[in-house]
Every structure is written in structure tokens, then in C-alpha cells.
Amino acid sequence: MADATPVRVVLAKLGLDGHDRGLKVVARMLRDGGMEVIYLGLRQTTSSIIDAVEQEDADVVGISMLNAGHLTLGPLMVDALADAGLDVPVVIGGIVPDEDLPTLAAAGVAGVLGPGSPAADVVACVRAAVAGRGR
Amino acid sequence: MAPVADRTVPELVAAARGGELRATARLLTFVERGGDLAEQVAEATHRHVGNAHVIGLTGPPGSGKSTLTAVWTIQLAEEGRRPAVLAVDPSSPLTGGAILGDRVRMAAATAAGVFIRSMATRGHAGGLALAVPGMVRVLDIAGFDPVIVETVGVGQVEVDVTAATDTAVVVVTPGMGDAVQANKAGLLEVADLFAVNKSDRPDAVDVRRDLELMLDLSKLTGHGRPDAVARPTIVSTVATTGRGVAELADAVDSHLAALLNAGLLEARREVRRRAEVRSHLEHLVLAASAAAVEAAFGAAADAAETADEPPGVTARRLAERLLTNPGS
Ligand SMILES: Nc1nc2c(ncn2[C@@H]2O[C@H](COP(=O)(O)OP(=O)(O)O)[C@@H](O)[C@H]2O)c(=O)[nH]1
Ligand SMILES: [Mg+2]
């Protein structure tokens, strides 16, 4: 089957936030960018995300979070994947102040998307994260 | 343990048979992509299969298939079995992307240790019919049993995939003319069992009656599976509360037992192997014929000859060349 294989993204909201409107918008952007989105929805934990990544043989994880959780939850996800021996990049979405970007990059977060990022940026960011790792 | 990316297909198959989920997942990826690696996986697995009860589950979008599967597989896991789910959703024909949302309703099943793999139809005609049986084989050799294949029952391909199982379950719901739709889609003919889900709704009795009626009719017209062991059982379920799910599970197990008793399981699997060979052959022939047509219009000498004859004659000339001279 000659078609290029679509990128497979596990998309989830990490933590206890209440709604998934934003996450659904991102899911549609990625689908329209030709990716396969394995949508987990709300209230996921690092362990439920790892189960999905493992079973789905996903190329990349996209997590969203609110409430300024990025500095703890982003690195937590990266470390949890590394501990599980899964070499899969993590892209996070949320309200992240510019001054936190270097910290997140140093913690191994492959990409950061602010709220309202245009579709082209979202898709490009996830693609770049996957390209950075390779298979 | 080396990362899966550094291991050969036979090494991955050995690991998958030993229960390593990551190896199983990577083999599924290879089969799904098709090509050389998929063939290697097929080589390495086909002798070890046959232990899993392969169940097809189909029905309209939103009928509750994933919710039902979650409750059902959690029960199976509690009984000490190792169920796996292959959840198929359509790719967007425009972009090739897909949103695979079945895991949302199956979070509790994941937590209970059920192995779930989502897959997109990926557009190519017949691709699903090639990939699904190979992926089911991987889950089979990895020790999963049963293997439940969830598809959205809308097109011929999904009907074919559902038919290519040991037991085909069709989910219908009240109020949407589901039974009539299922009939039109050809689902009635492949069903071994029906689940009338959302039976908490008052009009559920109507669907049951519609189904009974259509089964009566299909008996008169001689429709239905030639290898059916009995008139399909109809089970009423409420996936959101779990009501009727144990009965559904029992009915599915009984169906397998009836197939075995009647000596029909092997026959059914033989039919399946034939269909699979045919899918592969059709895929090869399609690719070869597309290439032959390109060539016939491409090179200057060939193009002149092609321009000079009716299309049907060109086709015959190409067919003869393809059949006597594969690869030319
Ligand atoms: N009332 C009622 N709703 C149900 C039942 N089963 C599933 N649902 C709901 O139907 C919707 C679709 O369910 P889902 O399992 O995703 O359907 P699928 O598309 O067939 O896999 C969800 O909102 C479920 O909660 C049921 O037995 N009764
Ligand atoms: Mg579903």
C-alpha cells in the first residue's frame, strides 16, 4: 500500500479539567492535517496515556492542560514515558508564558502550543516533534 | 530488552507470543502499513493462529458498540480471559486523517487490562480487508481471546470485515429505523446474533419485532449465511448499565460452541482464508493493471499502438501480456 503512513497522535487532557472543547478543536485540526488522532478525552492520567501509547504504537503524544499545570504536568508526562521506555515525543497545549519555554524544552517537551494557535501551526508543531525523533 | 525498533520480525513475534504488548503493537503497525514487513509478519504468524474466537461487532455510529464492548470485555477479563479489541473507524477521504474516538468509552476496559487497538480505514479500496485479518492474526498469536473487531456498519467493506469472523454480532438501536437500515446494508445476511442496544428506550420492542419479521422474511427468500448454525439470537442490552451484556456474552460463546458442534468452524475459517487470498489477489491485480495502463499510454511506441485501437482491444492485449508475463 503505497500511501505514506499517517502520523498517529494520542491526544488527551491530563488532569481534572472540566471541558474538552479545545481538545476537540485540536483533534479536528490534526485530522484535517492528515493525521490519525487517537482521542482519549478528559481526565487522563500519565498511566492511562502510556497504556494508549503502548497499545496504539503512537508516534507522538499531545496533551492539553489548564490551570497553569504545564510546568509540572508537561515534564511529568515526559518522564513517565521515558521511565516506561517509550521514546515518544510530547507536545503540550495550554497557556504557557514565554519565560517557561526554555524550562519545558530543557525538560524534554518537544513542542508547545498556545491557545488559539492556527491549524497550520498545530500540525507543523506535531510534525516537527515526530521528525525530531524518527523511527 | 532491546527497543522494538531494533528487533527483527521473528524476534518481535517471539516476544509477542511471550506476552510483550509493545512487540504486539509494533507487529500490528507493520501489518497495517502493508508491504514487505507485513508479509514477513504473515510468514511468521500464520502457523500459530487459531486459538482466538474472532468476533465481529458492527452497527450504526452511536449505537453503543464501544460502550457495549467495554462492559463485555471487562466481564471477560474478570473471568480470567484476555480479550483484545480492534476498533476500526473511517478515515477522512479528503485528508486521509481520522479521529479515532473509541477509547473514550473504553477507558475502564483499558484500566482492566483489555488490549485495545484503534485503526483507521485509510481510504484505499480493499485495504481494510487486507489489513484486518492480518492484525487479528497478530492478536491471536499474542494470546488474546476473544478478539473483537468493531466496525461502523455502513459500507460493503465493513460488512465484509464483519462477515470474516467466527461470530458476527450486529448492534441495532430503537427509533432510527436501524433494523431496516441494517437490512439494506446487507448486515442481516451476515449476522449470527443481534444486540438490540439502548433497550432502556420504550420503542425497543419495535426494533425487536422488526428484526424478527425480517428474519422470517429472509428465511422465506433463502437469504442469510449459508453456514449459519441457527436462526440468529436477539439479545436486548443496555450498555450504559450493563443490563443484558452477560446474556450477550453467553449467546456469543454458545454460537462458537454450536459452530464447533456442527463441524462448521473450520469450514467457516476456510471460507475466510479463501476470501483473504482473493483480497490479496485483487489488490495485486489492481496494482498491476494500473501500471500496465500507464505504460500503454506512456512510451511513444506503445502509445501509438494504443491510439490506433479501441479501448477494449487495448485492455485485452494488456491482459494477455499481464497473465503470460507477470511483471512486464
Ligand atoms: N440510553 C442509552 N445510551 C447508550 C447505551 N449504550 C450506549 N449509549 C450511549 O450512546 C452513545 C454512543 O455510544 P458509543 O459506544 O460511542 O457508540 P458506537 O459509536 O456504536 O461505538 C454514548 O453517548 C453512550 O453513552 C444504552 O444502552 N442506552
Ligand atoms: Mg465506537
Short mmCIF file of C-alpha atoms in Angstrom, two decimals, chain B residues 56-328:
data_model
loop_
_atom_site.label_atom_id
_atom_site.label_comp_id
_atom_site.label_asym_id
_atom_site.label_seq_id
_atom_site.Cartn_x
_atom_site.Cartn_y
_atom_site.Cartn_z
CA GLY B 56 -17.16 -9.06 14.51
CA LEU B 57 -19.23 -6.28 16.03
CA THR B 58 -20.88 -3.79 13.76
CA GLY B 59 -23.77 -1.35 13.69
CA PRO B 60 -24.52 2.30 13.03
CA PRO B 61 -22.36 5.04 14.54
CA GLY B 62 -23.55 5.90 18.04
CA SER B 63 -25.44 2.64 18.56
CA GLY B 64 -23.30 1.89 21.60
CA LYS B 65 -20.79 -0.60 20.21
CA SER B 66 -17.81 0.75 22.15
CA THR B 67 -19.77 1.12 25.38
CA LEU B 68 -21.01 -2.44 24.97
CA THR B 69 -17.54 -3.73 24.16
CA ALA B 70 -16.12 -2.07 27.26
CA VAL B 71 -18.62 -3.72 29.64
CA TRP B 72 -18.33 -7.04 27.86
CA THR B 73 -14.53 -7.17 27.80
CA ILE B 74 -14.28 -6.11 31.45
CA GLN B 75 -16.50 -9.08 32.32
CA LEU B 76 -14.34 -11.36 30.21
CA ALA B 77 -11.18 -10.07 31.88
CA GLU B 78 -12.75 -10.71 35.28
CA GLU B 79 -13.37 -14.31 34.19
CA GLY B 80 -9.67 -14.62 33.53
CA ARG B 81 -9.80 -14.34 29.75
CA ARG B 82 -7.60 -11.99 27.71
CA PRO B 83 -9.83 -10.05 25.34
CA ALA B 84 -8.49 -7.67 22.71
CA VAL B 85 -10.41 -5.12 20.68
CA LEU B 86 -9.62 -3.85 17.20
CA ALA B 87 -11.70 -0.69 16.76
CA VAL B 88 -12.00 0.50 13.16
CA ASP B 89 -13.18 3.99 12.23
CA PRO B 90 -13.32 5.71 8.86
CA SER B 91 -10.53 7.92 7.55
CA SER B 92 -11.46 11.25 6.04
CA PRO B 93 -11.45 10.72 2.28
CA LEU B 94 -10.27 14.30 1.81
CA THR B 95 -7.26 14.46 4.08
CA GLY B 96 -6.52 10.84 4.94
CA GLY B 97 -6.66 11.77 8.62
CA ALA B 98 -9.05 10.34 11.19
CA ILE B 99 -10.35 10.84 14.67
CA LEU B 100 -10.37 7.50 16.43
CA GLY B 101 -12.54 8.04 19.48
CA ASP B 102 -13.44 4.54 20.60
CA ARG B 103 -11.05 4.58 23.56
CA VAL B 104 -13.08 7.34 25.21
CA ARG B 105 -15.84 4.84 26.01
CA MET B 106 -13.39 2.08 26.78
CA ALA B 107 -11.23 3.78 29.40
CA ALA B 108 -12.44 1.42 32.12
CA ALA B 109 -11.64 -1.56 29.90
CA THR B 110 -8.10 -0.26 29.39
CA ALA B 111 -7.78 0.05 33.15
CA ALA B 112 -9.00 -3.55 33.50
CA GLY B 113 -6.15 -4.70 31.23
CA VAL B 114 -8.06 -5.09 27.97
CA PHE B 115 -5.83 -4.54 24.92
CA ILE B 116 -7.38 -2.03 22.55
CA ARG B 117 -6.06 -1.00 19.16
CA SER B 118 -7.68 1.74 17.08
CA MET B 119 -7.32 1.73 13.34
CA ALA B 120 -8.46 3.97 10.51
CA THR B 121 -9.75 2.63 7.21
CA ARG B 122 -7.01 4.60 5.39
CA GLY B 123 -9.01 5.03 2.26
CA HIS B 124 -7.51 2.54 -0.14
CA ALA B 125 -10.11 0.29 -1.64
CA GLY B 126 -9.98 -3.11 -0.04
CA GLY B 127 -7.10 -2.09 2.23
CA LEU B 128 -9.17 -2.87 5.27
CA ALA B 129 -9.94 -6.34 4.01
CA LEU B 130 -6.19 -6.91 3.67
CA ALA B 131 -5.10 -5.43 6.98
CA VAL B 132 -7.77 -6.59 9.42
CA PRO B 133 -7.31 -10.36 9.10
CA GLY B 134 -3.54 -9.95 9.45
CA MET B 135 -3.96 -7.79 12.54
CA VAL B 136 -6.38 -10.29 14.04
CA ARG B 137 -3.73 -12.97 13.49
CA VAL B 138 -1.18 -10.92 15.40
CA LEU B 139 -3.59 -10.57 18.34
CA ASP B 140 -4.33 -14.29 18.12
CA ILE B 141 -0.69 -15.39 18.31
CA ALA B 142 -0.17 -12.89 21.16
CA GLY B 143 -2.60 -14.99 23.17
CA PHE B 144 -5.65 -12.76 23.10
CA ASP B 145 -9.03 -14.46 23.16
CA PRO B 146 -11.54 -13.39 22.13
CA VAL B 147 -10.57 -10.80 19.54
CA ILE B 148 -13.42 -8.37 18.94
CA VAL B 149 -13.37 -6.33 15.73
CA GLU B 150 -15.58 -3.23 15.99
CA THR B 151 -16.52 -1.56 12.70
CA VAL B 152 -19.08 1.05 11.73
CA GLY B 153 -21.60 -0.84 9.67
CA VAL B 154 -22.09 1.47 6.74
CA GLY B 155 -20.30 0.14 3.69
CA GLN B 156 -19.66 -3.10 1.89
CA VAL B 157 -16.11 -3.28 3.21
CA GLU B 158 -17.29 -3.15 6.81
CA VAL B 159 -19.90 -5.78 6.11
CA ASP B 160 -17.21 -7.98 4.57
CA VAL B 161 -14.91 -7.48 7.54
CA THR B 162 -17.71 -8.42 9.93
CA ALA B 163 -18.55 -11.47 7.89
CA ALA B 164 -14.90 -12.57 8.01
CA THR B 165 -15.15 -13.62 11.66
CA ASP B 166 -16.24 -16.69 13.61
CA THR B 167 -19.21 -14.87 15.09
CA ALA B 168 -20.80 -11.72 13.66
CA VAL B 169 -22.78 -9.52 16.04
CA VAL B 170 -24.90 -6.68 14.66
CA VAL B 171 -25.94 -3.88 17.00
CA VAL B 172 -29.21 -2.06 16.34
CA THR B 173 -30.99 0.56 18.40
CA PRO B 174 -34.57 1.77 18.72
CA GLY B 175 -36.03 4.70 16.92
CA MET B 176 -33.75 5.20 13.94
CA GLY B 177 -35.03 2.56 11.58
CA ASP B 178 -31.83 0.69 12.37
CA ALA B 179 -33.25 -2.69 11.59
CA VAL B 180 -34.40 -1.54 8.18
CA GLN B 181 -31.03 0.14 7.53
CA ALA B 182 -29.20 -2.98 8.62
CA ASN B 183 -31.28 -4.95 6.19
CA LYS B 184 -30.43 -2.59 3.34
CA ALA B 185 -26.74 -2.64 4.16
CA GLY B 186 -26.72 -6.42 3.90
CA LEU B 187 -25.99 -6.81 7.60
CA LEU B 188 -28.92 -9.07 8.24
CA GLU B 189 -27.33 -11.60 5.98
CA VAL B 190 -24.07 -11.79 7.87
CA ALA B 191 -25.44 -11.56 11.42
CA ASP B 192 -25.14 -14.57 13.68
CA LEU B 193 -26.55 -12.56 16.55
CA PHE B 194 -28.26 -9.26 17.18
CA ALA B 195 -27.87 -6.94 20.14
CA VAL B 196 -30.77 -4.53 20.49
CA ASN B 197 -28.87 -1.93 22.46
CA LYS B 198 -30.40 1.06 24.24
CA SER B 199 -33.20 -1.24 25.31
CA ASP B 200 -33.87 1.25 28.10
CA ARG B 201 -35.81 3.16 25.44
CA PRO B 202 -39.54 2.46 25.22
CA ASP B 203 -39.55 1.73 21.48
CA ALA B 204 -37.00 -1.08 21.82
CA VAL B 205 -39.76 -3.67 21.47
CA ASP B 206 -40.50 -2.32 17.99
CA VAL B 207 -36.95 -2.97 16.80
CA ARG B 208 -37.08 -6.48 18.15
CA ARG B 209 -40.32 -7.07 16.26
CA ASP B 210 -38.88 -5.56 13.07
CA LEU B 211 -35.90 -7.86 13.35
CA GLU B 212 -37.99 -10.96 13.93
CA LEU B 213 -40.08 -10.03 10.94
CA MET B 214 -37.11 -9.53 8.70
CA LEU B 215 -35.60 -12.81 9.83
CA ASP B 216 -38.88 -14.54 8.97
CA LEU B 217 -38.80 -12.96 5.55
CA SER B 218 -35.18 -13.76 4.88
CA LYS B 219 -35.92 -17.38 5.70
CA LEU B 220 -38.62 -17.36 3.04
CA THR B 221 -36.36 -15.77 0.45
CA GLY B 222 -33.48 -18.07 1.29
CA HIS B 223 -31.19 -15.27 2.39
CA GLY B 224 -28.84 -15.46 5.35
CA ARG B 225 -25.49 -17.15 5.79
CA PRO B 226 -25.15 -20.50 4.11
CA ASP B 227 -23.06 -21.63 7.07
CA ALA B 228 -25.44 -20.38 9.75
CA VAL B 229 -25.96 -22.82 12.61
CA ALA B 230 -29.26 -21.39 13.80
CA ARG B 231 -31.63 -18.52 13.43
CA PRO B 232 -29.78 -15.51 14.88
CA THR B 233 -30.39 -14.90 18.58
CA ILE B 234 -31.63 -11.44 19.53
CA VAL B 235 -30.34 -10.10 22.85
CA SER B 236 -31.61 -6.89 24.43
CA THR B 237 -28.89 -4.82 26.06
CA VAL B 238 -28.37 -1.54 27.87
CA ALA B 239 -24.67 -0.93 27.53
CA THR B 240 -24.68 2.07 29.86
CA THR B 241 -25.90 -0.02 32.80
CA GLY B 242 -24.57 -3.39 31.69
CA ARG B 243 -28.01 -4.97 31.50
CA GLY B 244 -28.09 -7.92 29.13
CA VAL B 245 -24.36 -7.88 28.46
CA ALA B 246 -23.76 -11.17 30.26
CA GLU B 247 -26.54 -12.70 28.13
CA LEU B 248 -24.88 -11.34 25.01
CA ALA B 249 -21.56 -12.83 26.09
CA ASP B 250 -23.26 -16.19 26.69
CA ALA B 251 -25.01 -16.09 23.34
CA VAL B 252 -21.69 -15.38 21.61
CA ASP B 253 -19.99 -18.28 23.42
CA SER B 254 -22.93 -20.54 22.56
CA HIS B 255 -22.59 -19.59 18.92
CA LEU B 256 -18.97 -20.70 18.89
CA ALA B 257 -19.93 -23.94 20.62
CA ALA B 258 -22.66 -24.54 18.05
CA LEU B 259 -20.21 -23.96 15.20
CA LEU B 260 -17.78 -26.43 16.73
CA ASN B 261 -20.53 -29.00 17.35
CA ALA B 262 -21.74 -28.77 13.79
CA GLY B 263 -18.18 -29.03 12.50
CA LEU B 264 -18.63 -25.65 10.85
CA LEU B 265 -15.88 -23.63 12.49
CA GLU B 266 -13.15 -24.97 10.23
CA ALA B 267 -15.41 -24.62 7.22
CA ARG B 268 -16.06 -21.00 8.09
CA ARG B 269 -12.36 -20.32 8.56
CA GLU B 270 -11.62 -21.97 5.24
CA VAL B 271 -14.10 -19.65 3.51
CA ARG B 272 -12.34 -16.79 5.23
CA ARG B 273 -8.92 -17.87 4.02
CA ARG B 274 -10.28 -18.02 0.51
CA ALA B 275 -11.74 -14.53 0.77
CA GLU B 276 -8.42 -13.29 2.09
CA VAL B 277 -6.45 -14.82 -0.76
CA ARG B 278 -8.90 -13.19 -3.12
CA SER B 279 -8.50 -9.78 -1.47
CA HIS B 280 -4.73 -10.05 -1.82
CA LEU B 281 -5.00 -11.21 -5.41
CA GLU B 282 -7.38 -8.40 -6.29
CA HIS B 283 -5.01 -5.92 -4.73
CA LEU B 284 -2.11 -7.24 -6.80
CA VAL B 285 -4.14 -7.34 -9.99
CA LEU B 286 -5.41 -3.80 -9.47
CA ALA B 287 -1.89 -2.50 -8.98
CA ALA B 288 -0.59 -4.41 -12.00
CA SER B 289 -3.40 -3.25 -14.24
CA ALA B 290 -2.95 0.38 -13.24
CA ALA B 291 0.74 0.10 -14.07
CA ALA B 292 0.01 -1.62 -17.40
CA VAL B 293 -2.41 1.12 -18.44
CA GLU B 294 0.13 3.80 -17.56
CA ALA B 295 2.72 2.00 -19.66
CA ALA B 296 0.33 1.56 -22.58
CA PHE B 297 -0.19 5.31 -22.78
CA GLY B 298 3.32 6.24 -21.72
CA ALA B 299 6.13 5.09 -24.02
CA ALA B 300 5.86 6.60 -27.51
CA ALA B 301 5.78 3.26 -29.39
CA ASP B 302 3.11 1.78 -27.11
CA ALA B 303 1.09 4.98 -27.13
CA ALA B 304 0.91 4.93 -30.94
CA GLU B 305 -0.42 1.37 -30.91
CA THR B 306 -2.91 2.24 -28.15
CA ALA B 307 -4.19 5.29 -30.02
CA ASP B 308 -4.88 3.09 -33.02
CA GLU B 309 -7.20 0.55 -31.37
CA PRO B 310 -10.47 0.54 -29.40
CA PRO B 311 -10.07 0.62 -25.59
CA GLY B 312 -11.47 -2.90 -25.18
CA VAL B 313 -8.84 -4.28 -27.54
CA THR B 314 -6.07 -2.48 -25.68
CA ALA B 315 -7.36 -3.96 -22.44
CA ARG B 316 -7.35 -7.47 -23.88
CA ARG B 317 -3.82 -7.00 -25.24
CA LEU B 318 -2.65 -5.79 -21.80
CA ALA B 319 -4.45 -8.61 -20.01
CA GLU B 320 -2.75 -11.21 -22.19
CA ARG B 321 0.62 -9.64 -21.55
CA LEU B 322 0.00 -9.46 -17.79
CA LEU B 323 -1.20 -13.03 -17.50
CA THR B 324 1.54 -14.65 -19.57
CA ASN B 325 4.26 -12.31 -18.48
CA PRO B 326 3.75 -11.10 -14.93
CA GLY B 327 5.96 -8.19 -14.02
CA SER B 328 6.18 -6.81 -17.55
#
